[in-house]
Coordinates of C-alpha atoms in Angstrom, one line a residue:
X94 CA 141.8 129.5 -219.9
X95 CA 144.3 127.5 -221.3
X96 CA 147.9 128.8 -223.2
X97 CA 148.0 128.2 -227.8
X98 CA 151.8 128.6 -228.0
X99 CA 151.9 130.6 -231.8
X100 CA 155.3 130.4 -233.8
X101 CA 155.3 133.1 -236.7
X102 CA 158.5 131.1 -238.1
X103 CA 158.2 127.8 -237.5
X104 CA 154.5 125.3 -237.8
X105 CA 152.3 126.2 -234.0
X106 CA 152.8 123.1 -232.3
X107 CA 149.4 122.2 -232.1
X108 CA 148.4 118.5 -232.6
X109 CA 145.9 118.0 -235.4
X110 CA 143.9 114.7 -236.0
X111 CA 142.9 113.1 -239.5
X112 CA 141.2 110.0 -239.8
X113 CA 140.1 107.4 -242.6
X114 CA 136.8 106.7 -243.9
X115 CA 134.2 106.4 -246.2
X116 CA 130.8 106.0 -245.2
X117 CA 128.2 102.7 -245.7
X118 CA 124.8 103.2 -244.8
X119 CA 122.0 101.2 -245.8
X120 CA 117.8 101.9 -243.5
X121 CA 118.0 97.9 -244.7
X122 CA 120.6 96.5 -242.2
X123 CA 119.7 95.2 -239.1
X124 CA 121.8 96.4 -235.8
X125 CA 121.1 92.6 -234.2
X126 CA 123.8 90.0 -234.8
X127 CA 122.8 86.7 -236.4
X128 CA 124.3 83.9 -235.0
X129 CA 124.7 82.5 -238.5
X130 CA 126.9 85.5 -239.1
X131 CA 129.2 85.3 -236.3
X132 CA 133.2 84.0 -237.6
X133 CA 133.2 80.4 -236.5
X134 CA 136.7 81.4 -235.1
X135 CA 136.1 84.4 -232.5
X136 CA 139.3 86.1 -231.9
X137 CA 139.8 85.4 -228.6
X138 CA 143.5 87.4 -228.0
X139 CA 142.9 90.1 -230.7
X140 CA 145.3 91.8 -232.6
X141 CA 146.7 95.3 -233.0
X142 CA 146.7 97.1 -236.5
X143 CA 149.4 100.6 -237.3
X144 CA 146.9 103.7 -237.9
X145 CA 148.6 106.5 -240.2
X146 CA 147.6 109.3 -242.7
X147 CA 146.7 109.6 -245.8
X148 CA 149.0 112.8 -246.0
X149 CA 151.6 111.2 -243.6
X150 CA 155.7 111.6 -245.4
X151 CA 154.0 115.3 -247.5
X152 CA 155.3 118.1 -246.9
X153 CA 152.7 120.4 -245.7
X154 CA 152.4 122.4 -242.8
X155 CA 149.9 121.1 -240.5
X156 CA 147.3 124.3 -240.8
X157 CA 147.7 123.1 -244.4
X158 CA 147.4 119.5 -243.9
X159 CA 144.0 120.1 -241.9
X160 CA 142.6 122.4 -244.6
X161 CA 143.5 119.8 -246.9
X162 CA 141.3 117.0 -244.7
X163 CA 138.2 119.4 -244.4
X164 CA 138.2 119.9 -248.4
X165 CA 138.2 116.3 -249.1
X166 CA 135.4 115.8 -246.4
X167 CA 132.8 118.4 -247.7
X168 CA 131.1 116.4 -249.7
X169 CA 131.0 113.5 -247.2
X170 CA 129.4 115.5 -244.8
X171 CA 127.0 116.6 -247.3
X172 CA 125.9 113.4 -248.2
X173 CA 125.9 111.8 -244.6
X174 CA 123.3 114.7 -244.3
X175 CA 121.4 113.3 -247.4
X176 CA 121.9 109.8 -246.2
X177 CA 119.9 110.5 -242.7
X178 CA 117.2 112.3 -244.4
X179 CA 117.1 109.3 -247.0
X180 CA 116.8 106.7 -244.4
X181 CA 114.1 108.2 -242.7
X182 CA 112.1 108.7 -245.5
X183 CA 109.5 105.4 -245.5
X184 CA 108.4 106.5 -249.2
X185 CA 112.2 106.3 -250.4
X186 CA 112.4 103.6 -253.5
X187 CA 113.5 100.6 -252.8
X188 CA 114.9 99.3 -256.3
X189 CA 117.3 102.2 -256.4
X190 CA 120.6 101.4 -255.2
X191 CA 121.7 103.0 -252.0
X192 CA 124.2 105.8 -252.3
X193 CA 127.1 106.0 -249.7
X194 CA 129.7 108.8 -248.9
X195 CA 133.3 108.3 -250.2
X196 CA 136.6 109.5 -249.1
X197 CA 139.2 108.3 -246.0
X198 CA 141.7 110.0 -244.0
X199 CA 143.5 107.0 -241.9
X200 CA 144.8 103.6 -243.6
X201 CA 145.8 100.5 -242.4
X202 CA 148.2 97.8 -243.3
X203 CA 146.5 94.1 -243.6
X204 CA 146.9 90.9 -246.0
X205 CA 144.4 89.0 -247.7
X206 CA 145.2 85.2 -248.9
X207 CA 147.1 82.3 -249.3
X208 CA 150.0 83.2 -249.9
X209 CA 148.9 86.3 -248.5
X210 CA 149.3 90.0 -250.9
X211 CA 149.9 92.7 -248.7
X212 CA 147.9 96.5 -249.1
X213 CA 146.5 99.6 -247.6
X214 CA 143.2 99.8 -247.1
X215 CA 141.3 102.7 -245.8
X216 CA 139.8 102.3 -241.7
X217 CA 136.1 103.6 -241.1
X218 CA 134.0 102.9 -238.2
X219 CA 131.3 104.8 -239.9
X220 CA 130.5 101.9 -242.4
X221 CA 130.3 98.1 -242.7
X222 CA 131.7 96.8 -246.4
X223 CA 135.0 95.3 -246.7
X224 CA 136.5 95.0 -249.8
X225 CA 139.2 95.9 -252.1
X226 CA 140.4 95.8 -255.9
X227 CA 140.8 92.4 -257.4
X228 CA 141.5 90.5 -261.0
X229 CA 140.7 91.2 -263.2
X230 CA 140.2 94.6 -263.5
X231 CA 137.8 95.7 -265.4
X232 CA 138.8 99.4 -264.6
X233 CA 140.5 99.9 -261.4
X234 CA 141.7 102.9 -259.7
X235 CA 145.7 103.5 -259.3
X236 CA 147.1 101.7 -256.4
X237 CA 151.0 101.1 -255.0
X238 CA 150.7 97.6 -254.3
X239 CA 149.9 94.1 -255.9
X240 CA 146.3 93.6 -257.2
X241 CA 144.9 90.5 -255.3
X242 CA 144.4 88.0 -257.8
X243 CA 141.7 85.5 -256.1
X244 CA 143.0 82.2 -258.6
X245 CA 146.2 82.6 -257.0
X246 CA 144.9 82.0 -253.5
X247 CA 143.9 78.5 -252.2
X248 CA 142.1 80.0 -249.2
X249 CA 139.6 81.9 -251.7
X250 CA 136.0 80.5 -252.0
X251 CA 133.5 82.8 -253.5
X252 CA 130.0 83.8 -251.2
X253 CA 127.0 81.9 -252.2
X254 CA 123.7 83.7 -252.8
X255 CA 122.2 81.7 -249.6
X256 CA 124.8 83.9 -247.3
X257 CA 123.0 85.1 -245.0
X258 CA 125.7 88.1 -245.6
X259 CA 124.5 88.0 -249.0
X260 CA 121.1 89.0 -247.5
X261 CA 122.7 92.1 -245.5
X262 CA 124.1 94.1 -248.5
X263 CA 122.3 96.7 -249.5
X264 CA 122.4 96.0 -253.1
X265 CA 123.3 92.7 -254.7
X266 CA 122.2 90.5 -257.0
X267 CA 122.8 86.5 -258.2
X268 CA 122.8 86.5 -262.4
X269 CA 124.5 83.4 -262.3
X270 CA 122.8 81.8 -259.3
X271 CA 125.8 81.0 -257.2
X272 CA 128.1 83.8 -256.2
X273 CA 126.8 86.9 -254.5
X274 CA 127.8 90.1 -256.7
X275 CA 127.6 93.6 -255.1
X276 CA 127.2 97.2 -256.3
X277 CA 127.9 100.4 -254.2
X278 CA 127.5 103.9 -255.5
X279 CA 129.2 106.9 -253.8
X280 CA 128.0 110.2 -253.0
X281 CA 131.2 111.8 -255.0
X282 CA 130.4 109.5 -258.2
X283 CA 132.7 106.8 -257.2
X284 CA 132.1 103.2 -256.9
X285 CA 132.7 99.5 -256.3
X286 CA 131.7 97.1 -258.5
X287 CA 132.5 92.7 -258.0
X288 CA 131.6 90.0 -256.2
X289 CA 131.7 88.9 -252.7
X290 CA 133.9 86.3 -251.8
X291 CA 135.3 84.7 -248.5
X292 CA 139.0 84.7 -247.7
X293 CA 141.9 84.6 -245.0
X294 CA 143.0 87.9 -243.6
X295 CA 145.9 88.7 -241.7
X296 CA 146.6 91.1 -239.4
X297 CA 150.2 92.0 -237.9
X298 CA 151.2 88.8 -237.5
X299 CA 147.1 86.8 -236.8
X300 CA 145.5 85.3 -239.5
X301 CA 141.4 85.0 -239.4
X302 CA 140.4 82.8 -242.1
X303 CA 136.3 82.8 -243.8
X304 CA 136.1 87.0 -243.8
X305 CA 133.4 87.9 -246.1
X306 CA 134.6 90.9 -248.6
X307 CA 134.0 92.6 -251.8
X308 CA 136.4 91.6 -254.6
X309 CA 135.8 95.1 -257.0
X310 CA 136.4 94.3 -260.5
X311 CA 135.2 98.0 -261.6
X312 CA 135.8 100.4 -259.3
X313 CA 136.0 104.4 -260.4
X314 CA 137.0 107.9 -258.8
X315 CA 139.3 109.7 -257.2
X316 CA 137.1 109.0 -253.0
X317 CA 139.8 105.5 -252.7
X318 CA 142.7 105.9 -254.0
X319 CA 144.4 106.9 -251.1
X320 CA 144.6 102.7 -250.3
X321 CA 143.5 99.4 -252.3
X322 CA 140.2 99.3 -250.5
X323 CA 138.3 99.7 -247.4
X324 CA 137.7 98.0 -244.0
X325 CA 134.3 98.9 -242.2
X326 CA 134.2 98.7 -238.6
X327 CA 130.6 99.9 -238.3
X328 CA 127.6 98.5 -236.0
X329 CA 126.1 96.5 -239.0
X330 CA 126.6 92.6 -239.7
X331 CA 128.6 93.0 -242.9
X332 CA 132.2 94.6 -240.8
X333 CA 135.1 93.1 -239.6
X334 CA 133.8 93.5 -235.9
X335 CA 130.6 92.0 -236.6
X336 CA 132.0 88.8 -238.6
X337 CA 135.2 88.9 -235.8
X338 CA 132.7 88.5 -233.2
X339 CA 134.7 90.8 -231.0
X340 CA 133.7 92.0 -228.0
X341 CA 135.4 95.3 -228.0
X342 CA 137.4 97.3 -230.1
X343 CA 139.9 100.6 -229.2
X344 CA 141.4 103.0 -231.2
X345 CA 144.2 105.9 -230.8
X346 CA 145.1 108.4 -233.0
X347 CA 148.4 110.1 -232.6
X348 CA 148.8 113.7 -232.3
X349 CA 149.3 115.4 -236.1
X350 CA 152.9 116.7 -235.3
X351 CA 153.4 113.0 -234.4
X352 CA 156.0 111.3 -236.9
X353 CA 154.6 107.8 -235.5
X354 CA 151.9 106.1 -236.2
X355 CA 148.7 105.9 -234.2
X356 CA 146.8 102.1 -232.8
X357 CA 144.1 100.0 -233.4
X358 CA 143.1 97.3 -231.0
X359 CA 140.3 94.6 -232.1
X360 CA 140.0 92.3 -229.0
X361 CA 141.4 91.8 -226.3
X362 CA 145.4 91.4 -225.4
X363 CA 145.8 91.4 -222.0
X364 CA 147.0 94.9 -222.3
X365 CA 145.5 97.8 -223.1
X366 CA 147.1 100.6 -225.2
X367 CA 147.8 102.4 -222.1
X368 CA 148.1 101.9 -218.5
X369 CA 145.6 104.7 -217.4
X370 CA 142.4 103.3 -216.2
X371 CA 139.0 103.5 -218.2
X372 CA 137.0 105.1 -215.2
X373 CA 133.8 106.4 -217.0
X374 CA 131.7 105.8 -220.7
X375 CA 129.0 107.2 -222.0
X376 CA 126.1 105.1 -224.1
X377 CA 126.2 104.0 -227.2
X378 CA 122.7 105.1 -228.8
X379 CA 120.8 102.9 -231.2
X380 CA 119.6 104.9 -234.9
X381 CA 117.1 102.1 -236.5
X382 CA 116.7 104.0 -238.9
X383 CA 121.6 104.2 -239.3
X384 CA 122.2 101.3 -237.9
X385 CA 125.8 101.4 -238.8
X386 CA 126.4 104.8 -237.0
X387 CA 127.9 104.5 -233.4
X388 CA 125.8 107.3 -231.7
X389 CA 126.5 109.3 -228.5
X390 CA 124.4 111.0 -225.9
X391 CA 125.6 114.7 -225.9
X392 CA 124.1 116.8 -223.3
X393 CA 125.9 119.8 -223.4
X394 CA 128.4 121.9 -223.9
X395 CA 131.1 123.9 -221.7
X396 CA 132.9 127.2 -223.2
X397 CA 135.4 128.6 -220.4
X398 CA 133.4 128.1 -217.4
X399 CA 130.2 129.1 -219.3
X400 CA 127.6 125.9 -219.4
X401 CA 125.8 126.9 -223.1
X402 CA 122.0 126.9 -223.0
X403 CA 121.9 124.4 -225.5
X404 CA 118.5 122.5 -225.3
X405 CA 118.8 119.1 -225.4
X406 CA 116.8 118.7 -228.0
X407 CA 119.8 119.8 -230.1
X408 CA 121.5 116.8 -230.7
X409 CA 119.1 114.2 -230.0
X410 CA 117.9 111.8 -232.4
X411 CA 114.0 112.8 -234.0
X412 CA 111.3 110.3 -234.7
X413 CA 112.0 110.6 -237.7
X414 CA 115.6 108.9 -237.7
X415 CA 117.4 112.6 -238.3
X416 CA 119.5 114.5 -235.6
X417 CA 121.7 112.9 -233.0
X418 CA 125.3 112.5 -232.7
X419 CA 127.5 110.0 -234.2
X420 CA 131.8 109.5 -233.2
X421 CA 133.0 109.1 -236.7
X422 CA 136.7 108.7 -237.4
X423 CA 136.0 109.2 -241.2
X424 CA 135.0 113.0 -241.1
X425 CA 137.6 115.4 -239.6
X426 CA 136.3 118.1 -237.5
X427 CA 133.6 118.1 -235.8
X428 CA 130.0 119.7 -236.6
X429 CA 127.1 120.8 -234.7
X430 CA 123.5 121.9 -235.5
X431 CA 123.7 125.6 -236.5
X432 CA 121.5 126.8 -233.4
X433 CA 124.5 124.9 -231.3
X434 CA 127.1 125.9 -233.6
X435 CA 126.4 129.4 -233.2
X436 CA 126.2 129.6 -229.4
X437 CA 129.8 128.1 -229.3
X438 CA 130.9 130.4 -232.1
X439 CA 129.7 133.3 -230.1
X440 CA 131.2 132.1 -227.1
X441 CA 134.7 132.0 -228.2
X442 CA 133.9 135.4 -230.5
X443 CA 133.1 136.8 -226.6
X444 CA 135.9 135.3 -224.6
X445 CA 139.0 135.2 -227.1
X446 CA 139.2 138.9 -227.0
X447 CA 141.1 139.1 -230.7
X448 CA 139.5 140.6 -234.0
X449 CA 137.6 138.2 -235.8
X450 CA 139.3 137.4 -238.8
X451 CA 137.5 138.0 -242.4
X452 CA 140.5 136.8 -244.8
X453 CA 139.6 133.8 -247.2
X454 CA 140.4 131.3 -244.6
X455 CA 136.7 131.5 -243.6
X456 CA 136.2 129.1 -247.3
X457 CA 137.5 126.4 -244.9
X458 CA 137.0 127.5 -241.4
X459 CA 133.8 129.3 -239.9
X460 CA 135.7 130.9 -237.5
X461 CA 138.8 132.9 -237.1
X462 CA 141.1 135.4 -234.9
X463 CA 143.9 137.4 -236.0
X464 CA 146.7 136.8 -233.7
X465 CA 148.5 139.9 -232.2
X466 CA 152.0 140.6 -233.2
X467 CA 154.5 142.2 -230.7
X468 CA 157.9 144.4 -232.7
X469 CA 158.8 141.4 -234.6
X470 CA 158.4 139.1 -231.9
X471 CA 158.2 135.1 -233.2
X472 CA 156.3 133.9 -230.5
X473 CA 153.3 134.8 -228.5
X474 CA 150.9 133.1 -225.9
X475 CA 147.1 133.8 -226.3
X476 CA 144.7 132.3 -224.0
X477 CA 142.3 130.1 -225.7
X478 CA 138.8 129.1 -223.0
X479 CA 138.7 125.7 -222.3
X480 CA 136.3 123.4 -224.0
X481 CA 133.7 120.6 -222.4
X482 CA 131.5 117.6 -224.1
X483 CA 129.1 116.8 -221.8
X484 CA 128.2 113.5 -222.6
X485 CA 126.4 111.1 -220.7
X486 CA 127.9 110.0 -217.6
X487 CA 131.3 111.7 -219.2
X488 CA 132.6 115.2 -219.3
X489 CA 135.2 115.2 -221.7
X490 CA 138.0 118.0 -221.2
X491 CA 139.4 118.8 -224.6
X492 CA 143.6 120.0 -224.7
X493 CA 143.4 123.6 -227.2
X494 CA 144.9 121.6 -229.5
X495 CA 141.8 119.2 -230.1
X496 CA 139.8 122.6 -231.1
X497 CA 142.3 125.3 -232.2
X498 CA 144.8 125.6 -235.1
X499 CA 147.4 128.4 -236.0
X500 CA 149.0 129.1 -239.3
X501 CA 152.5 131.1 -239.5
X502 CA 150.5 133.4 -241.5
X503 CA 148.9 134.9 -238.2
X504 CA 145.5 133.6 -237.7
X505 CA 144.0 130.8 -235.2
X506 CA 141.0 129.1 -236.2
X507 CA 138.4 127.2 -234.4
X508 CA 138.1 123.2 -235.4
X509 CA 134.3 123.1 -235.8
X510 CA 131.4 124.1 -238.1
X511 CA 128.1 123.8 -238.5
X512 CA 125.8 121.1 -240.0
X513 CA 122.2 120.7 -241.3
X514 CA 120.5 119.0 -237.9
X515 CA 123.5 115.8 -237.4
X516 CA 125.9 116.2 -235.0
X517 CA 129.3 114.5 -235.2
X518 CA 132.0 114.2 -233.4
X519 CA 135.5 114.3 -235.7
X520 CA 138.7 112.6 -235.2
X521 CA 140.4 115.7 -234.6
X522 CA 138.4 116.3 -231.8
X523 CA 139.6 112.8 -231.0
X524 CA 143.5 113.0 -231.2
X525 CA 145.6 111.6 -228.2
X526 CA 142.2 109.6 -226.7
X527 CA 142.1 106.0 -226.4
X528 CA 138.7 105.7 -228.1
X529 CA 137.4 102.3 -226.1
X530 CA 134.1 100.7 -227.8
X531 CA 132.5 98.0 -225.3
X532 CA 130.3 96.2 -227.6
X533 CA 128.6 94.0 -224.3
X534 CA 127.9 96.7 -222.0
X535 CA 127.2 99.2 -225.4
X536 CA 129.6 102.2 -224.5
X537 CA 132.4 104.1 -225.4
X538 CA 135.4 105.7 -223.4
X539 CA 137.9 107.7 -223.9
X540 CA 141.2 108.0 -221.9
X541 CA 143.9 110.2 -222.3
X542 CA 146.6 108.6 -224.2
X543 CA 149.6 109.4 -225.7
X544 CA 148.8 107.4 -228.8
X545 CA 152.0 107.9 -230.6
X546 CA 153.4 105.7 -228.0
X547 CA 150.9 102.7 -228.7
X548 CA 153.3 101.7 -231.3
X549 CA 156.5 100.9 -229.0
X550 CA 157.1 97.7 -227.5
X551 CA 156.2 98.5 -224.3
X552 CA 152.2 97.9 -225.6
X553 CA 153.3 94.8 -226.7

């Protein structure tokens, strides 16, 4: 059993994780990698990007700020469901245009042209498109910074119908028989609406010239206005890793009481964002049917010192294209199929040892316990049972405050819920791990980091 330190004056510290996405997912990609799509300029030394929340400088409590996260995320994980089912489904139509999830919980700050226009875009390794909002707008979404303007950049050329990344969208079309134009429809009713284009990007302080992106000239609802746009870092040929070439990629997201900002890492530096060594990874799992997903092999799962009996079965991935668990740094907790869910929910019902709470927190989360209180007492220790993913070849150890949340109001809550059949595992569950995607071998690895620290010159 491990110690949740509860304040009833001041916020719990317990570190909570948000992360940005919105999801891209098209049964028509392909998961190989063209050599006609690779950048002609690999990045060879990589480049490191600042990762911070969409709610980061608001003055919420972080109980709040997580509640918050999981209402924005409902319907996303209600159309990721959809999405799976959709892509299985051999008898689905294929003149309608495909509809992807919306919404994004961690932005990043990059520059697109010559001279370059800086903005925010929202980070998502669960889809592929890049793109953001461009003149003239048509109708355009609120954003803080400068609209790219593509006549006032002489690196711009526009993507010609014969691209080969032209091909990989989901849903385009050519009316004027030169430029590639693109359409994407999101499960919340927002969208993205221009043509694709090819441009110089920077990053920090490296530029990458001829990325492929969507210059949106109509683009509606509320799923993007946290930034300008997006940046896919998905499995499919249309994302930045794809078109980089890269042969790895790392991410760390800092603890949610952090006031720094977490990492990302696209190739190599030399350096990794911390010092500890990357001892054991798990396989990345192949979906043909979501070929942008980065899926895991979960085998199990450990409550206290209580192996579940879980079958297998659980959270593996059907003929069919359904089940299975994905990493996703887009959606924030992390969900299990009900029969799973309920196991672990009944586990932690058993072992906690505190009445079950029925207050309206349960809107939000499945699961919580009222805390005890002690003559006025402002702080008390409860034990909270340690918590295993057994994935292949990796047993990760969660810290409580990966899993468990407290509120000042008196009531602890369990960081997971339940889904229909896909498994995922959320970025809070993710929150002080190097996250280290080897796209040669096909793995991922996590290492414990202190990722608010990824930021100082000492990673440099």
């Amino acid at each position: 059993m491990s110690s949740l330190r509860y304040s009833g004056i001041s916020s719990v510290s317990l570190n909570l994780l948000i992360l940005a996405a919105t999801l891209l997912v098209s049964p028509t990609l392909s998961t190989s990698r063209h050599a006609s799509l690779h950048h002609p300029h690999a990045i060879d030394t990589g480049f490191r990007v600042p990762l911070r929340r969409v709610d980061s400088g608001k003055t919420f409590t972080k109980f709040e700020l997580l509640r918050r996260a999981m209402g924005r995320e409902k319907q996303r994980i209600e159309q990721l469901q959809a999405m799976v089912v959709s892509a299985s489904d051999h008898h689905a139509n294929d003149f309608e245009s495909p509809i992807h999830a919306g919404e994004g919980e961690f932005l990043m700050e990059l520059s697109i042209g010559t001279p370059p226009v800086s903005f925010s875009a929202i980070l998502d390794t669960g889809s592929d498109l890049v793109w953001t909002q461009c003149l003239p707008c048509k109708r355009c979404f609120p954003q803080t910074t400068q609209i790219f303007d593509s006549e006032k950049s002489s690196s711009f050329t526009y993507l010609p119908c014969s691209s080969e990344l032209c091909s990989a969208l989901p849903s385009s079309s050519c009316d004027d028989g030169q430029s590639c134009q693109y359409t994407y429809l999101y499960g919340d009713y927002s969208s993205t609406k221009g043509v694709m284009g090819v441009e110089t990007f920077t990053f920090d302080n490296v530029s990458v010239p001829k990325i492929g992106f969507g210059c949106g000239f109509v683009n509606d609802g509320s799923g993007f206005d946290q930034g300008a746009g997006l940046v896919g870092l998905g499995r499919g040929d249309l994302s930045l890793i794809s078109q980089l070439n890269v042969t790895k990629f790392s991410y760390c997201l800092a603890s949610f009481d952090s006031n720094k900002p977490g990492m990302l890492q696209i190739g190599s530096l030399g350096k990794e964002l911390t010092m500890e060594p990357l001892n054991k990874a798990t396989p990345l799992i192949k979906n043909p049917s979501s070929p942008t997903f980065y899926y895991l092999s979960l085998q199990g799962i450990t409550v206290g010192h209580t192996r579940l009996n879980i079958e297998k079965s659980n959270f593996q991935i059907q003929e069919d294209g359904t089940g299975g668990m994905i990493i996703d740094t887009g959606t924030t907790i992390t969900y299990l199929p009900r029969n799973a869910y309920y196991l672990v929910k009944n586990a932690f019902v058993s072992q906690m040892k505190l009445p079950v709470d029925k207050s309206p927190y349960g809107k939000v989360f499945d699961l919580c316990f009222i805390l005890p209180t002690s003559n006025g007492t402002s702080s008390i220790d409860i034990e909270v049972p340690r918590m295993v993913f057994h994935f292949e070849g990796v047993d990760l150890e969660l810290p409580e405050k990966n899993y468990f949340v407290a509120d000042t109001s008196g009531v602890a809550c369990l960081a997971m819920g339940s889904s229909n059949g896909i498994s995922i595992f959320g970025n809070f569950q993710q929150q002080d791990l190097l996250v280290v995607h080897d796209l040669v071998k096909e793995t991922v690895g996590f290492v414990p980091t202190k990722c608010d620290q990824a930021s100082d010159n000492k990673y440099h």
